[in-house]
């Protein structure tokens, strides 16, 4: 009896071993979306999400998979979400977003970005904000760029979404296999500086559209880690605001 009492005292007095941190498995596209995200979880958004997750006591692992396959694996709960996705009705049945008062909360978004149109230098193709004029060939967009595809569908223009990246599409644009390509503003600006594109491509002044992107996680992951997920979303908002303040 004395031995059991001593053992019980040891158990009660010794701190419990820390439990392993939950790992958040996130999709990253097979192609970089600079400056925001790389397949390895780099870029401004990748680093932001990683830091916010660590503040919430979560580990993060990025998985390099095509976006269409990524969505299928999120549905099956093999992956837990997207670090940079719009508030998309197609995701509502499976994914949770940072919300406030019944609406998505842009103060806790990962990034706000513009999708721009790019043409060959000297081309007559124009974008008025309501119509793309002068098209003879399809608009080039990256495979899996769902919002861009939907925006162009409303304009009733032909699209080519076979390119796996904006860099591939810029190559096709220079080769005359499309009249205009759609890409993130920062990404397109970086590509235009590369020697093989310099002086050959120009950006149209008006954005095709602007979009706010969020870290969305599966509802199953959120239900298991509610406090940690809220802490992570709050940290994303705080870190983004701090970065904006430093730029001023």
PDB file of C-alpha atoms in Angstrom:
ATOM      1  CA  UNK A   1       0.000   0.000   0.000  1.00  0.00           C
ATOM      2  CA  UNK A   2       2.811   2.405   0.852  1.00  0.00           C
ATOM      3  CA  UNK A   3       4.457   1.704  -2.494  1.00  0.00           C
ATOM      4  CA  UNK A   4       1.230   2.500  -4.375  1.00  0.00           C
ATOM      5  CA  UNK A   5       0.815   5.753  -2.417  1.00  0.00           C
ATOM      6  CA  UNK A   6       4.361   6.770  -3.293  1.00  0.00           C
ATOM      7  CA  UNK A   7       3.751   5.990  -6.951  1.00  0.00           C
ATOM      8  CA  UNK A   8       0.521   8.027  -6.909  1.00  0.00           C
ATOM      9  CA  UNK A   9       2.360  10.961  -5.362  1.00  0.00           C
ATOM     10  CA  UNK A  10       4.994  10.841  -8.085  1.00  0.00           C
ATOM     11  CA  UNK A  11       2.321  10.804 -10.800  1.00  0.00           C
ATOM     12  CA  UNK A  12       0.473  13.760  -9.266  1.00  0.00           C
ATOM     13  CA  UNK A  13       3.578  15.834  -8.663  1.00  0.00           C
ATOM     14  CA  UNK A  14       5.329  15.236 -11.988  1.00  0.00           C
ATOM     15  CA  UNK A  15       4.137  17.430 -14.892  1.00  0.00           C
ATOM     16  CA  UNK A  16       2.516  15.584 -17.748  1.00  0.00           C
ATOM     17  CA  UNK A  17       4.623  15.141 -20.876  1.00  0.00           C
ATOM     18  CA  UNK A  18       3.702  17.757 -23.457  1.00  0.00           C
ATOM     19  CA  UNK A  19       1.438  16.439 -26.199  1.00  0.00           C
ATOM     20  CA  UNK A  20       2.655  16.617 -29.782  1.00  0.00           C
ATOM     21  CA  UNK A  21       1.480  19.688 -31.635  1.00  0.00           C
ATOM     22  CA  UNK A  22      -1.253  19.160 -34.200  1.00  0.00           C
ATOM     23  CA  UNK A  23       0.022  19.455 -37.774  1.00  0.00           C
ATOM     24  CA  UNK A  24      -1.892  21.600 -40.238  1.00  0.00           C
ATOM     25  CA  UNK A  25      -1.425  20.132 -43.728  1.00  0.00           C
ATOM     26  CA  UNK A  26      -1.906  22.843 -46.354  1.00  0.00           C
ATOM     27  CA  UNK A  27      -2.005  22.851 -50.138  1.00  0.00           C
ATOM     28  CA  UNK A  28       0.612  24.775 -52.033  1.00  0.00           C
ATOM     29  CA  UNK A  29       0.439  24.867 -55.802  1.00  0.00           C
ATOM     30  CA  UNK A  30       3.139  23.123 -57.818  1.00  0.00           C
ATOM     31  CA  UNK A  31       4.115  26.548 -59.174  1.00  0.00           C
ATOM     32  CA  UNK A  32       5.245  29.593 -57.232  1.00  0.00           C
ATOM     33  CA  UNK A  33       2.847  32.512 -56.856  1.00  0.00           C
ATOM     34  CA  UNK A  34       5.478  35.080 -56.032  1.00  0.00           C
ATOM     35  CA  UNK A  35       5.763  37.104 -53.957  1.00  0.00           C
ATOM     36  CA  UNK A  36       2.960  35.379 -52.055  1.00  0.00           C
ATOM     37  CA  UNK A  37       3.502  31.626 -52.003  1.00  0.00           C
ATOM     38  CA  UNK A  38       5.959  28.965 -53.137  1.00  0.00           C
ATOM     39  CA  UNK A  39       5.406  25.182 -53.208  1.00  0.00           C
ATOM     40  CA  UNK A  40       7.666  24.868 -50.160  1.00  0.00           C
ATOM     41  CA  UNK A  41       5.632  27.362 -48.113  1.00  0.00           C
ATOM     42  CA  UNK A  42       7.875  30.350 -48.762  1.00  0.00           C
ATOM     43  CA  UNK A  43       6.755  33.795 -49.885  1.00  0.00           C
ATOM     44  CA  UNK A  44       5.019  36.452 -47.835  1.00  0.00           C
ATOM     45  CA  UNK A  45       1.811  34.457 -47.341  1.00  0.00           C
ATOM     46  CA  UNK A  46       3.592  31.182 -46.626  1.00  0.00           C
ATOM     47  CA  UNK A  47       5.745  32.783 -43.937  1.00  0.00           C
ATOM     48  CA  UNK A  48       2.766  34.655 -42.498  1.00  0.00           C
ATOM     49  CA  UNK A  49       0.687  31.491 -42.111  1.00  0.00           C
ATOM     50  CA  UNK A  50       3.604  29.540 -40.653  1.00  0.00           C
ATOM     51  CA  UNK A  51       4.304  32.196 -38.011  1.00  0.00           C
ATOM     52  CA  UNK A  52       0.622  32.543 -37.114  1.00  0.00           C
ATOM     53  CA  UNK A  53       0.240  28.773 -36.812  1.00  0.00           C
ATOM     54  CA  UNK A  54       3.252  28.508 -34.523  1.00  0.00           C
ATOM     55  CA  UNK A  55       1.770  31.230 -32.294  1.00  0.00           C
ATOM     56  CA  UNK A  56      -1.344  29.034 -32.066  1.00  0.00           C
ATOM     57  CA  UNK A  57       0.694  25.960 -31.138  1.00  0.00           C
ATOM     58  CA  UNK A  58       0.263  24.287 -34.534  1.00  0.00           C
ATOM     59  CA  UNK A  59       2.855  22.843 -36.864  1.00  0.00           C
ATOM     60  CA  UNK A  60       2.478  23.482 -40.605  1.00  0.00           C
ATOM     61  CA  UNK A  61       3.349  21.247 -43.519  1.00  0.00           C
ATOM     62  CA  UNK A  62       2.919  22.458 -47.098  1.00  0.00           C
ATOM     63  CA  UNK A  63       2.123  19.931 -49.820  1.00  0.00           C
ATOM     64  CA  UNK A  64       3.112  20.574 -53.403  1.00  0.00           C
ATOM     65  CA  UNK A  65       0.073  19.433 -55.404  1.00  0.00           C
ATOM     66  CA  UNK A  66      -1.907  20.841 -58.355  1.00  0.00           C
ATOM     67  CA  UNK A  67      -4.883  22.901 -57.258  1.00  0.00           C
ATOM     68  CA  UNK A  68      -7.517  20.588 -58.723  1.00  0.00           C
ATOM     69  CA  UNK A  69      -6.015  17.597 -56.926  1.00  0.00           C
ATOM     70  CA  UNK A  70      -5.638  19.742 -53.814  1.00  0.00           C
ATOM     71  CA  UNK A  71      -9.353  20.413 -53.736  1.00  0.00           C
ATOM     72  CA  UNK A  72     -10.114  16.711 -54.060  1.00  0.00           C
ATOM     73  CA  UNK A  73      -7.781  15.875 -51.168  1.00  0.00           C
ATOM     74  CA  UNK A  74      -9.313  18.595 -48.992  1.00  0.00           C
ATOM     75  CA  UNK A  75     -12.757  17.110 -49.645  1.00  0.00           C
ATOM     76  CA  UNK A  76     -11.411  13.756 -48.452  1.00  0.00           C
ATOM     77  CA  UNK A  77      -9.774  15.481 -45.463  1.00  0.00           C
ATOM     78  CA  UNK A  78      -6.357  14.211 -46.547  1.00  0.00           C
ATOM     79  CA  UNK A  79      -5.250  17.849 -46.499  1.00  0.00           C
ATOM     80  CA  UNK A  80      -6.597  20.506 -44.167  1.00  0.00           C
ATOM     81  CA  UNK A  81      -6.913  23.630 -46.267  1.00  0.00           C
ATOM     82  CA  UNK A  82      -5.519  26.431 -48.362  1.00  0.00           C
ATOM     83  CA  UNK A  83      -3.261  29.278 -47.223  1.00  0.00           C
ATOM     84  CA  UNK A  84      -4.498  31.597 -49.947  1.00  0.00           C
ATOM     85  CA  UNK A  85      -8.029  31.093 -51.241  1.00  0.00           C
ATOM     86  CA  UNK A  86     -10.966  33.411 -51.958  1.00  0.00           C
ATOM     87  CA  UNK A  87     -14.226  33.273 -50.050  1.00  0.00           C
ATOM     88  CA  UNK A  88     -15.609  30.807 -52.559  1.00  0.00           C
ATOM     89  CA  UNK A  89     -19.169  29.395 -52.307  1.00  0.00           C
ATOM     90  CA  UNK A  90     -17.882  26.125 -53.775  1.00  0.00           C
ATOM     91  CA  UNK A  91     -15.871  25.642 -50.581  1.00  0.00           C
ATOM     92  CA  UNK A  92     -18.642  26.467 -48.087  1.00  0.00           C
ATOM     93  CA  UNK A  93     -19.722  22.826 -47.539  1.00  0.00           C
ATOM     94  CA  UNK A  94     -16.223  21.736 -46.496  1.00  0.00           C
ATOM     95  CA  UNK A  95     -14.146  24.768 -45.451  1.00  0.00           C
ATOM     96  CA  UNK A  96     -14.239  27.304 -42.627  1.00  0.00           C
ATOM     97  CA  UNK A  97     -13.142  30.922 -43.057  1.00  0.00           C
ATOM     98  CA  UNK A  98     -12.403  33.658 -40.495  1.00  0.00           C
ATOM     99  CA  UNK A  99     -15.809  35.175 -39.778  1.00  0.00           C
ATOM    100  CA  UNK A 100     -17.171  38.137 -37.816  1.00  0.00           C
ATOM    101  CA  UNK A 101     -20.861  38.895 -37.243  1.00  0.00           C
ATOM    102  CA  UNK A 102     -21.926  36.349 -39.831  1.00  0.00           C
ATOM    103  CA  UNK A 103     -19.679  37.614 -42.629  1.00  0.00           C
ATOM    104  CA  UNK A 104     -16.155  36.803 -43.750  1.00  0.00           C
ATOM    105  CA  UNK A 105     -13.626  39.011 -41.949  1.00  0.00           C
ATOM    106  CA  UNK A 106     -11.229  40.799 -44.345  1.00  0.00           C
ATOM    107  CA  UNK A 107      -9.181  42.117 -41.418  1.00  0.00           C
ATOM    108  CA  UNK A 108      -7.957  38.532 -40.969  1.00  0.00           C
ATOM    109  CA  UNK A 109      -7.259  37.814 -44.635  1.00  0.00           C
ATOM    110  CA  UNK A 110      -3.862  36.570 -45.730  1.00  0.00           C
ATOM    111  CA  UNK A 111      -3.516  38.888 -48.738  1.00  0.00           C
ATOM    112  CA  UNK A 112      -5.375  41.273 -51.026  1.00  0.00           C
ATOM    113  CA  UNK A 113      -4.205  41.053 -54.642  1.00  0.00           C
ATOM    114  CA  UNK A 114      -5.018  42.289 -58.127  1.00  0.00           C
ATOM    115  CA  UNK A 115      -5.312  40.112 -61.217  1.00  0.00           C
ATOM    116  CA  UNK A 116      -3.951  42.024 -64.199  1.00  0.00           C
ATOM    117  CA  UNK A 117      -3.969  41.465 -67.953  1.00  0.00           C
ATOM    118  CA  UNK A 118      -0.741  41.395 -69.986  1.00  0.00           C
ATOM    119  CA  UNK A 119      -0.322  41.744 -73.750  1.00  0.00           C
ATOM    120  CA  UNK A 120       2.539  41.677 -76.232  1.00  0.00           C
ATOM    121  CA  UNK A 121       4.220  45.080 -76.461  1.00  0.00           C
ATOM    122  CA  UNK A 122       2.577  47.163 -79.178  1.00  0.00           C
ATOM    123  CA  UNK A 123      -0.521  44.962 -79.323  1.00  0.00           C
ATOM    124  CA  UNK A 124      -3.885  46.666 -79.887  1.00  0.00           C
ATOM    125  CA  UNK A 125      -5.688  44.455 -77.367  1.00  0.00           C
ATOM    126  CA  UNK A 126      -7.388  46.664 -74.762  1.00  0.00           C
ATOM    127  CA  UNK A 127      -9.320  46.190 -71.510  1.00  0.00           C
ATOM    128  CA  UNK A 128     -11.919  48.871 -70.769  1.00  0.00           C
ATOM    129  CA  UNK A 129     -12.991  47.460 -67.419  1.00  0.00           C
ATOM    130  CA  UNK A 130     -16.105  45.939 -68.980  1.00  0.00           C
ATOM    131  CA  UNK A 131     -14.825  44.297 -72.193  1.00  0.00           C
ATOM    132  CA  UNK A 132     -11.609  42.961 -73.692  1.00  0.00           C
ATOM    133  CA  UNK A 133     -11.288  44.349 -77.202  1.00  0.00           C
ATOM    134  CA  UNK A 134      -9.173  43.173 -80.110  1.00  0.00           C
ATOM    135  CA  UNK A 135      -8.955  39.497 -79.150  1.00  0.00           C
ATOM    136  CA  UNK A 136      -8.290  36.940 -81.862  1.00  0.00           C
ATOM    137  CA  UNK A 137      -6.952  34.164 -79.638  1.00  0.00           C
ATOM    138  CA  UNK A 138      -7.965  32.845 -76.187  1.00  0.00           C
ATOM    139  CA  UNK A 139      -6.983  34.556 -72.956  1.00  0.00           C
ATOM    140  CA  UNK A 140      -4.190  32.605 -71.252  1.00  0.00           C
ATOM    141  CA  UNK A 141      -4.777  31.707 -67.585  1.00  0.00           C
ATOM    142  CA  UNK A 142      -3.118  29.272 -65.196  1.00  0.00           C
ATOM    143  CA  UNK A 143      -4.680  25.874 -64.695  1.00  0.00           C
ATOM    144  CA  UNK A 144      -6.816  25.891 -61.545  1.00  0.00           C
ATOM    145  CA  UNK A 145      -7.303  29.688 -61.509  1.00  0.00           C
ATOM    146  CA  UNK A 146     -11.013  29.340 -60.802  1.00  0.00           C
ATOM    147  CA  UNK A 147     -11.853  32.978 -60.054  1.00  0.00           C
ATOM    148  CA  UNK A 148     -10.025  34.198 -63.149  1.00  0.00           C
ATOM    149  CA  UNK A 149     -11.844  31.612 -65.245  1.00  0.00           C
ATOM    150  CA  UNK A 150     -15.190  32.719 -63.812  1.00  0.00           C
ATOM    151  CA  UNK A 151     -14.450  36.409 -64.374  1.00  0.00           C
ATOM    152  CA  UNK A 152     -13.567  35.778 -68.012  1.00  0.00           C
ATOM    153  CA  UNK A 153     -16.615  33.545 -68.510  1.00  0.00           C
ATOM    154  CA  UNK A 154     -18.797  36.539 -67.603  1.00  0.00           C
ATOM    155  CA  UNK A 155     -17.053  38.490 -70.368  1.00  0.00           C
ATOM    156  CA  UNK A 156     -17.851  35.671 -72.815  1.00  0.00           C
ATOM    157  CA  UNK A 157     -14.285  35.348 -74.093  1.00  0.00           C
ATOM    158  CA  UNK A 158     -12.436  32.170 -75.005  1.00  0.00           C
ATOM    159  CA  UNK A 159      -9.812  31.005 -72.528  1.00  0.00           C
ATOM    160  CA  UNK A 160      -6.810  28.675 -72.599  1.00  0.00           C
ATOM    161  CA  UNK A 161      -6.233  27.240 -69.117  1.00  0.00           C
ATOM    162  CA  UNK A 162      -3.704  24.572 -70.109  1.00  0.00           C
ATOM    163  CA  UNK A 163      -0.692  26.544 -68.873  1.00  0.00           C
ATOM    164  CA  UNK A 164       0.581  25.305 -65.515  1.00  0.00           C
ATOM    165  CA  UNK A 165       2.004  28.695 -64.517  1.00  0.00           C
ATOM    166  CA  UNK A 166       2.058  32.367 -65.476  1.00  0.00           C
ATOM    167  CA  UNK A 167       5.603  31.885 -66.745  1.00  0.00           C
ATOM    168  CA  UNK A 168       4.376  29.238 -69.186  1.00  0.00           C
ATOM    169  CA  UNK A 169       1.587  31.560 -70.287  1.00  0.00           C
ATOM    170  CA  UNK A 170       3.979  34.462 -70.820  1.00  0.00           C
ATOM    171  CA  UNK A 171       6.075  32.172 -73.034  1.00  0.00           C
ATOM    172  CA  UNK A 172       2.954  31.288 -75.025  1.00  0.00           C
ATOM    173  CA  UNK A 173       2.004  34.976 -75.199  1.00  0.00           C
ATOM    174  CA  UNK A 174       5.376  35.983 -76.679  1.00  0.00           C
ATOM    175  CA  UNK A 175       5.088  33.098 -79.153  1.00  0.00           C
ATOM    176  CA  UNK A 176       1.714  34.407 -80.352  1.00  0.00           C
ATOM    177  CA  UNK A 177      -0.332  31.541 -78.937  1.00  0.00           C
ATOM    178  CA  UNK A 178      -2.573  33.985 -77.091  1.00  0.00           C
ATOM    179  CA  UNK A 179      -3.311  37.700 -77.266  1.00  0.00           C
ATOM    180  CA  UNK A 180      -3.424  38.372 -73.527  1.00  0.00           C
ATOM    181  CA  UNK A 181      -2.528  36.576 -70.286  1.00  0.00           C
ATOM    182  CA  UNK A 182      -3.926  37.017 -66.791  1.00  0.00           C
ATOM    183  CA  UNK A 183      -1.661  36.932 -63.720  1.00  0.00           C
ATOM    184  CA  UNK A 184      -1.154  38.465 -60.269  1.00  0.00           C
ATOM    185  CA  UNK A 185       0.225  42.005 -60.493  1.00  0.00           C
ATOM    186  CA  UNK A 186       3.441  41.310 -58.560  1.00  0.00           C
ATOM    187  CA  UNK A 187       3.972  37.998 -60.337  1.00  0.00           C
ATOM    188  CA  UNK A 188       3.524  39.523 -63.777  1.00  0.00           C
ATOM    189  CA  UNK A 189       5.777  42.442 -62.888  1.00  0.00           C
ATOM    190  CA  UNK A 190       8.533  40.049 -61.846  1.00  0.00           C
ATOM    191  CA  UNK A 191       8.211  37.997 -65.030  1.00  0.00           C
ATOM    192  CA  UNK A 192       8.348  41.110 -67.230  1.00  0.00           C
ATOM    193  CA  UNK A 193      11.829  41.807 -65.869  1.00  0.00           C
ATOM    194  CA  UNK A 194      13.221  38.448 -66.968  1.00  0.00           C
ATOM    195  CA  UNK A 195      15.509  38.749 -70.045  1.00  0.00           C
ATOM    196  CA  UNK A 196      13.294  36.561 -72.254  1.00  0.00           C
ATOM    197  CA  UNK A 197      10.250  38.748 -71.566  1.00  0.00           C
ATOM    198  CA  UNK A 198      11.816  42.196 -71.042  1.00  0.00           C
ATOM    199  CA  UNK A 199      10.427  44.704 -73.544  1.00  0.00           C
ATOM    200  CA  UNK A 200       8.162  42.078 -75.101  1.00  0.00           C
ATOM    201  CA  UNK A 201       5.205  42.217 -72.700  1.00  0.00           C
ATOM    202  CA  UNK A 202       3.306  45.110 -71.156  1.00  0.00           C
ATOM    203  CA  UNK A 203       0.650  45.270 -68.456  1.00  0.00           C
ATOM    204  CA  UNK A 204      -2.753  46.823 -69.142  1.00  0.00           C
ATOM    205  CA  UNK A 205      -3.537  49.573 -66.607  1.00  0.00           C
ATOM    206  CA  UNK A 206      -6.870  48.356 -65.212  1.00  0.00           C
ATOM    207  CA  UNK A 207      -7.098  45.183 -63.099  1.00  0.00           C
ATOM    208  CA  UNK A 208      -9.294  42.386 -64.399  1.00  0.00           C
ATOM    209  CA  UNK A 209     -10.483  42.159 -60.785  1.00  0.00           C
ATOM    210  CA  UNK A 210      -9.238  42.487 -57.227  1.00  0.00           C
ATOM    211  CA  UNK A 211      -9.585  39.710 -54.707  1.00  0.00           C
ATOM    212  CA  UNK A 212      -9.107  39.096 -51.001  1.00  0.00           C
ATOM    213  CA  UNK A 213      -7.620  35.726 -50.051  1.00  0.00           C
ATOM    214  CA  UNK A 214      -7.910  33.828 -46.769  1.00  0.00           C
ATOM    215  CA  UNK A 215      -6.506  30.854 -44.924  1.00  0.00           C
ATOM    216  CA  UNK A 216      -9.385  28.361 -45.090  1.00  0.00           C
ATOM    217  CA  UNK A 217      -9.322  25.092 -43.156  1.00  0.00           C
ATOM    218  CA  UNK A 218     -11.601  22.094 -43.268  1.00  0.00           C
ATOM    219  CA  UNK A 219     -14.527  22.188 -40.898  1.00  0.00           C
ATOM    220  CA  UNK A 220     -13.336  18.913 -39.437  1.00  0.00           C
ATOM    221  CA  UNK A 221      -9.921  20.379 -38.574  1.00  0.00           C
ATOM    222  CA  UNK A 222     -11.565  23.486 -37.141  1.00  0.00           C
ATOM    223  CA  UNK A 223     -13.905  21.428 -34.953  1.00  0.00           C
ATOM    224  CA  UNK A 224     -10.918  19.580 -33.454  1.00  0.00           C
ATOM    225  CA  UNK A 225      -8.850  22.742 -32.934  1.00  0.00           C
ATOM    226  CA  UNK A 226     -11.320  25.618 -32.525  1.00  0.00           C
ATOM    227  CA  UNK A 227      -9.271  27.746 -30.129  1.00  0.00           C
ATOM    228  CA  UNK A 228      -6.037  27.232 -32.060  1.00  0.00           C
ATOM    229  CA  UNK A 229      -7.654  28.087 -35.411  1.00  0.00           C
ATOM    230  CA  UNK A 230      -9.155  31.314 -34.035  1.00  0.00           C
ATOM    231  CA  UNK A 231      -5.794  32.217 -32.492  1.00  0.00           C
ATOM    232  CA  UNK A 232      -4.132  31.599 -35.853  1.00  0.00           C
ATOM    233  CA  UNK A 233      -6.611  33.755 -37.774  1.00  0.00           C
ATOM    234  CA  UNK A 234      -6.233  36.534 -35.194  1.00  0.00           C
ATOM    235  CA  UNK A 235      -2.444  36.329 -35.492  1.00  0.00           C
ATOM    236  CA  UNK A 236      -2.688  36.612 -39.281  1.00  0.00           C
ATOM    237  CA  UNK A 237      -4.685  39.828 -38.918  1.00  0.00           C
ATOM    238  CA  UNK A 238      -2.303  41.267 -36.327  1.00  0.00           C
ATOM    239  CA  UNK A 239       0.860  40.371 -38.241  1.00  0.00           C
ATOM    240  CA  UNK A 240      -0.500  41.789 -41.493  1.00  0.00           C
ATOM    241  CA  UNK A 241      -1.490  45.017 -39.766  1.00  0.00           C
ATOM    242  CA  UNK A 242       1.950  45.302 -38.170  1.00  0.00           C
ATOM    243  CA  UNK A 243       3.594  44.832 -41.574  1.00  0.00           C
ATOM    244  CA  UNK A 244       1.397  47.580 -43.099  1.00  0.00           C
ATOM    245  CA  UNK A 245       2.285  49.927 -40.233  1.00  0.00           C
ATOM    246  CA  UNK A 246       6.011  49.360 -40.801  1.00  0.00           C
ATOM    247  CA  UNK A 247       5.644  50.253 -44.506  1.00  0.00           C
ATOM    248  CA  UNK A 248       4.129  53.656 -43.685  1.00  0.00           C
TER     249      UNK A 248
END
